[in-house]
mmCIF file of C-alpha atoms in Angstrom:
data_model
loop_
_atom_site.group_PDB
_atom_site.id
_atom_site.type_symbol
_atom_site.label_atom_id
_atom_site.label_comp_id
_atom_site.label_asym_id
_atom_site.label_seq_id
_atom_site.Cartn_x
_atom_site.Cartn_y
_atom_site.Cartn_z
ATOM 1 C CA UNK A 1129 -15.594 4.384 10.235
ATOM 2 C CA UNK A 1130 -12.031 5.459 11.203
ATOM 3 C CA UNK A 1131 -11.217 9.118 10.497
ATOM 4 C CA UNK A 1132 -8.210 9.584 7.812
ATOM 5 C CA UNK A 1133 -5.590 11.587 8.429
ATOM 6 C CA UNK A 1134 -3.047 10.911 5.505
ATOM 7 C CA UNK A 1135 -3.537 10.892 1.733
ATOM 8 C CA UNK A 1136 -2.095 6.907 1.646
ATOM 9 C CA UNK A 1137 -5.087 5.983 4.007
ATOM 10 C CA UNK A 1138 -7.550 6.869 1.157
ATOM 11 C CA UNK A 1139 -5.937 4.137 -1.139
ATOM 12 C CA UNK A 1140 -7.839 1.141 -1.410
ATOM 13 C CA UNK A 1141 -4.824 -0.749 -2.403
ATOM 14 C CA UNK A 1142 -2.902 0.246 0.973
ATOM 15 C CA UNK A 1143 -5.867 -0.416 3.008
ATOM 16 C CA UNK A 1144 -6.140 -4.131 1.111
ATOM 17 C CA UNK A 1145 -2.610 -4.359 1.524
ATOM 18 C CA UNK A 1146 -3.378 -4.096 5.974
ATOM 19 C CA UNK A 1147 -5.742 -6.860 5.133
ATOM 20 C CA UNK A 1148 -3.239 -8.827 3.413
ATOM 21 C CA UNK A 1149 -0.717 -8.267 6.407
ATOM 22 C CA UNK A 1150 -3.373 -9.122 8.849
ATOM 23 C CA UNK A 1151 -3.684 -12.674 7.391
ATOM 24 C CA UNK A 1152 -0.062 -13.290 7.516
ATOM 25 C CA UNK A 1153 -0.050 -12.096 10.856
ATOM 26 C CA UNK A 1154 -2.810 -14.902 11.587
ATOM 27 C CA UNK A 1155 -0.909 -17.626 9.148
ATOM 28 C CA UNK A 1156 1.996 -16.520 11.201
ATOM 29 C CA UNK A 1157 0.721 -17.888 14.579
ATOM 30 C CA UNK A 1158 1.029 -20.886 13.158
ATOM 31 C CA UNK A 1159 4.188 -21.207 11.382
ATOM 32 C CA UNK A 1160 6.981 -22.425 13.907
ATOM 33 C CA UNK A 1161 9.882 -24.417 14.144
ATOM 34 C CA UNK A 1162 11.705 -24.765 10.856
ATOM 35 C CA UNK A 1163 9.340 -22.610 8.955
ATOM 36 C CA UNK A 1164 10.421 -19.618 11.081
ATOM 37 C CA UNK A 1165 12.976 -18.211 9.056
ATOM 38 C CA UNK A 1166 10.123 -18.234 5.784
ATOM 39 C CA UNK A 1167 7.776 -16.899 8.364
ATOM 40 C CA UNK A 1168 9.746 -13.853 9.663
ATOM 41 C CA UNK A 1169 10.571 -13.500 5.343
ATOM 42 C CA UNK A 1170 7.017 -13.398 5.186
ATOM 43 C CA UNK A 1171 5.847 -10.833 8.040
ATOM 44 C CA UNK A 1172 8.597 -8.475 6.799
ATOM 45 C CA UNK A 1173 7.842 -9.030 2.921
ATOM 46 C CA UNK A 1174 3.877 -8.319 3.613
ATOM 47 C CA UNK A 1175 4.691 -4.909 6.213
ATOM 48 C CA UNK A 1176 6.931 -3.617 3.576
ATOM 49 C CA UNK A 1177 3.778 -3.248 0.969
ATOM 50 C CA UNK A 1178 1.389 -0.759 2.787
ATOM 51 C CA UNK A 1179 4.772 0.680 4.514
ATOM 52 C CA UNK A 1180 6.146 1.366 0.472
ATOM 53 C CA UNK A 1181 2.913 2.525 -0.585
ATOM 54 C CA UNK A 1182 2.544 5.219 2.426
ATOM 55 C CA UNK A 1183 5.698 6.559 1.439
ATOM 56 C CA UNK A 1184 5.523 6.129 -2.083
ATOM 57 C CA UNK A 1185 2.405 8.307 -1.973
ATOM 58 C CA UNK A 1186 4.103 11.425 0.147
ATOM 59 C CA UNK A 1187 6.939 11.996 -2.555
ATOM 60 C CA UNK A 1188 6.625 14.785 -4.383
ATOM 61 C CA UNK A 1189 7.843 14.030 -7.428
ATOM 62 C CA UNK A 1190 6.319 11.342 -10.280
ATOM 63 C CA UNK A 1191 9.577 9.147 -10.061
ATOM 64 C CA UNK A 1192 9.767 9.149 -6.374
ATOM 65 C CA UNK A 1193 6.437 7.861 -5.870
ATOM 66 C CA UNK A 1194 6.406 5.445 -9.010
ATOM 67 C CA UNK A 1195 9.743 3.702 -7.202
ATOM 68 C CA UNK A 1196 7.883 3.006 -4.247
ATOM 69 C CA UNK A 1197 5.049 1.515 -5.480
ATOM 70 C CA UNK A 1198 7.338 -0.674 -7.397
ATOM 71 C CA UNK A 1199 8.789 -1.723 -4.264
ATOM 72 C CA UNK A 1200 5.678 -2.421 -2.698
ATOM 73 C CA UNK A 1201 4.714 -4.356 -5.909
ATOM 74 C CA UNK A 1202 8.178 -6.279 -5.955
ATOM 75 C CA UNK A 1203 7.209 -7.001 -2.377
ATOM 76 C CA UNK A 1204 4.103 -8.426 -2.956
ATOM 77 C CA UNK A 1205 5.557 -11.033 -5.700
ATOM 78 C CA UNK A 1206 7.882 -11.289 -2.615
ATOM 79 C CA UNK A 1207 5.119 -13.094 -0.634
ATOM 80 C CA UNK A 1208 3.916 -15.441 -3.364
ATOM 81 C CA UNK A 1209 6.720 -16.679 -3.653
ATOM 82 C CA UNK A 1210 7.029 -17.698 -0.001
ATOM 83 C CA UNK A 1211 3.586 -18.101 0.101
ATOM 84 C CA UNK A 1212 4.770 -20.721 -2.380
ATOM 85 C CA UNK A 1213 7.965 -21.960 -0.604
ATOM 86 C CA UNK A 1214 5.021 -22.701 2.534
ATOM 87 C CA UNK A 1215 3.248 -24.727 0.753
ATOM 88 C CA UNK A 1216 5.287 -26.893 -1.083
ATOM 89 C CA UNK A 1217 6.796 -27.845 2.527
ATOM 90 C CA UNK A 1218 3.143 -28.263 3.792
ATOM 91 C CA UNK A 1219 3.437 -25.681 6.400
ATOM 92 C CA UNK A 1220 0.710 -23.606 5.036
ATOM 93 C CA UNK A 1221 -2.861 -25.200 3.090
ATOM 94 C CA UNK A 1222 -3.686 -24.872 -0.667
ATOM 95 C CA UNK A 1223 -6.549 -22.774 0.305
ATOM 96 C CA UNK A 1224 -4.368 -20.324 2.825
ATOM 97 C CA UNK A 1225 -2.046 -20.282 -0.344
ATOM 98 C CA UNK A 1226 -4.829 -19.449 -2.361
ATOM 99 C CA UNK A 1227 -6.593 -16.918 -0.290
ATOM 100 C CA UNK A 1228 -3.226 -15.214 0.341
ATOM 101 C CA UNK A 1229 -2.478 -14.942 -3.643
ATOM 102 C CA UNK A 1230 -6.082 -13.572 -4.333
ATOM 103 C CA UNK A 1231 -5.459 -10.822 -2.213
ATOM 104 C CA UNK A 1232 -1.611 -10.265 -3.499
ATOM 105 C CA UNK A 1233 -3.154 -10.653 -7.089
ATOM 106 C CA UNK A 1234 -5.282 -7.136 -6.595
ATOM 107 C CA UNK A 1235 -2.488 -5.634 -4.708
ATOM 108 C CA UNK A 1236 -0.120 -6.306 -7.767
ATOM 109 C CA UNK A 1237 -2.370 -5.225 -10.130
ATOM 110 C CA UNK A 1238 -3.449 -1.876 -8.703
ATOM 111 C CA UNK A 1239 0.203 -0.648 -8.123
ATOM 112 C CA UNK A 1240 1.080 -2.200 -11.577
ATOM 113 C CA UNK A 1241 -1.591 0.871 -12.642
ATOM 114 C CA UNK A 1242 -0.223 3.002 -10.095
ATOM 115 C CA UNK A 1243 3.145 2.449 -11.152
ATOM 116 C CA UNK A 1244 2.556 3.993 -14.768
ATOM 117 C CA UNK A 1245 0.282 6.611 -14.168
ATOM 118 C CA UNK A 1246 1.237 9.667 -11.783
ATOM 119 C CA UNK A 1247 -1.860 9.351 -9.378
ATOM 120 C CA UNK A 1248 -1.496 11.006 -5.994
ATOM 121 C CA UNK A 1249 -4.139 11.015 -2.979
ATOM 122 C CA UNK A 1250 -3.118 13.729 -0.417
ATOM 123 C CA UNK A 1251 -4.675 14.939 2.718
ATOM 124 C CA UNK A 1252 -7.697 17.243 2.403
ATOM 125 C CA UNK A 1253 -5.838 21.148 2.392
ATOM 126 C CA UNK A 1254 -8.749 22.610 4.942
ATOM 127 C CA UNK A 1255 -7.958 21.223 7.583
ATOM 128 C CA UNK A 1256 -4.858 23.157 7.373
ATOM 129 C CA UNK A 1257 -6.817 26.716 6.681
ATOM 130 C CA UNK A 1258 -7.971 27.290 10.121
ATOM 131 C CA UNK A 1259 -4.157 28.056 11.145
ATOM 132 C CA UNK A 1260 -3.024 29.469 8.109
ATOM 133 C CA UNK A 1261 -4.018 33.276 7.257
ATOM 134 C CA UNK A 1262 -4.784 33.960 3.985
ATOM 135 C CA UNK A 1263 -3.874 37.037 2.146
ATOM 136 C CA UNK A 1264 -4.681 37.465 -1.043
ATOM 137 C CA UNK A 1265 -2.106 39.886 -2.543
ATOM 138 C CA UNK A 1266 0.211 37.260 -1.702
ATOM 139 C CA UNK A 1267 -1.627 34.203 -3.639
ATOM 140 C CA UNK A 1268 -0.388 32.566 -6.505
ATOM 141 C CA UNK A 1269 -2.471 32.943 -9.784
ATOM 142 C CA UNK A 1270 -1.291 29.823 -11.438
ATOM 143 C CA UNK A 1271 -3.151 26.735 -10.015
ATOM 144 C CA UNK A 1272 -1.214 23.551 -8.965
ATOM 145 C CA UNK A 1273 -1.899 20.810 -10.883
ATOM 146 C CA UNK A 1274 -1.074 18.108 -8.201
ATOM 147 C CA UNK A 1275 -3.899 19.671 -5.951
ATOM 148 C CA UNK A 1276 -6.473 18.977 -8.376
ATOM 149 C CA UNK A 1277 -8.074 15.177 -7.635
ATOM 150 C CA UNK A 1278 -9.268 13.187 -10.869
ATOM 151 C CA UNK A 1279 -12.203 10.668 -9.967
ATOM 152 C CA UNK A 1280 -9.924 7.886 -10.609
ATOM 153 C CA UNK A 1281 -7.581 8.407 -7.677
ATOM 154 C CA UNK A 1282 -9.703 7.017 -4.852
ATOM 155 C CA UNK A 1283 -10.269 3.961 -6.509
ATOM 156 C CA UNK A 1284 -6.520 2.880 -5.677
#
């Protein structure tokens, strides 16, 4: 299992959004000549999703974050619709179309949720505590409510 280092990493919706960029990178090999303009659309359309949702997920504040996962989401409509374009001129199959959508489907539908609610998946604070000395006089009494995790956040 590869070790996580940032917050975005725990999202499933950016990791299915790598495996969504992998198959275009795959589709992509294939896609030449006149289609090349609708591929390089593609390849940048599909890296802007887990590249938005990264981001999106370091901002600090609700409305930050909630525009970059709309980006990411407009981005993903982005690829149907090229996905779409492919097809019709028979440069990609009806099942590469349809495997592609599946995948953009989920993607759309967990930043839709992530879009509306303020969810936030940040880096694990101990592995910051071995360099940082603690003194207590010093520490804040009131508690920060973006540190605290709800069960729901991992599942995005």
């Amino acid at each position: 299992m590869e070790k996580i280092y940032f917050g975005h990493e725990k999202l499933d919706v950016y990791r299915l959004s790598l495996k969504y960029v992998s198959m275009v990178y795959e589709l992509s090999n294939k896609l030449k000549g006149h289609t090349r303009h609708a591929r390089d659309q593609l390849l940048r359309a599909s890296q802007s999703i887990p590249l938005n949702i990264a981001e999106g997920n370091g901002k600090t504040s609700d409305g930050d974050r909630r525009r970059f996962f709309e980006i990411a989401r407009g981005s993903a409509l982005e690829c149907s619709a090229i996905q779409d374009v492919l097809h019709s001129g028979n440069a990609i199959t009806e099942t590469e179309n349809n495997h592609g959508k599946e995948l953009l489907n989920r993607i759309v539908a967990m930043l839709t949720k992530l879009g509306k609610y303020a969810y936030r998946v940040e880096e694990d604070a101990s592995s910051y505590e071995s360099s940082i000395e603690k003194d207590d006089s010093d520490s804040d009494s009131d508690s920060d409510s973006d540190s605290d995790s709800d069960s729901d956040e991992e599942r995005f």
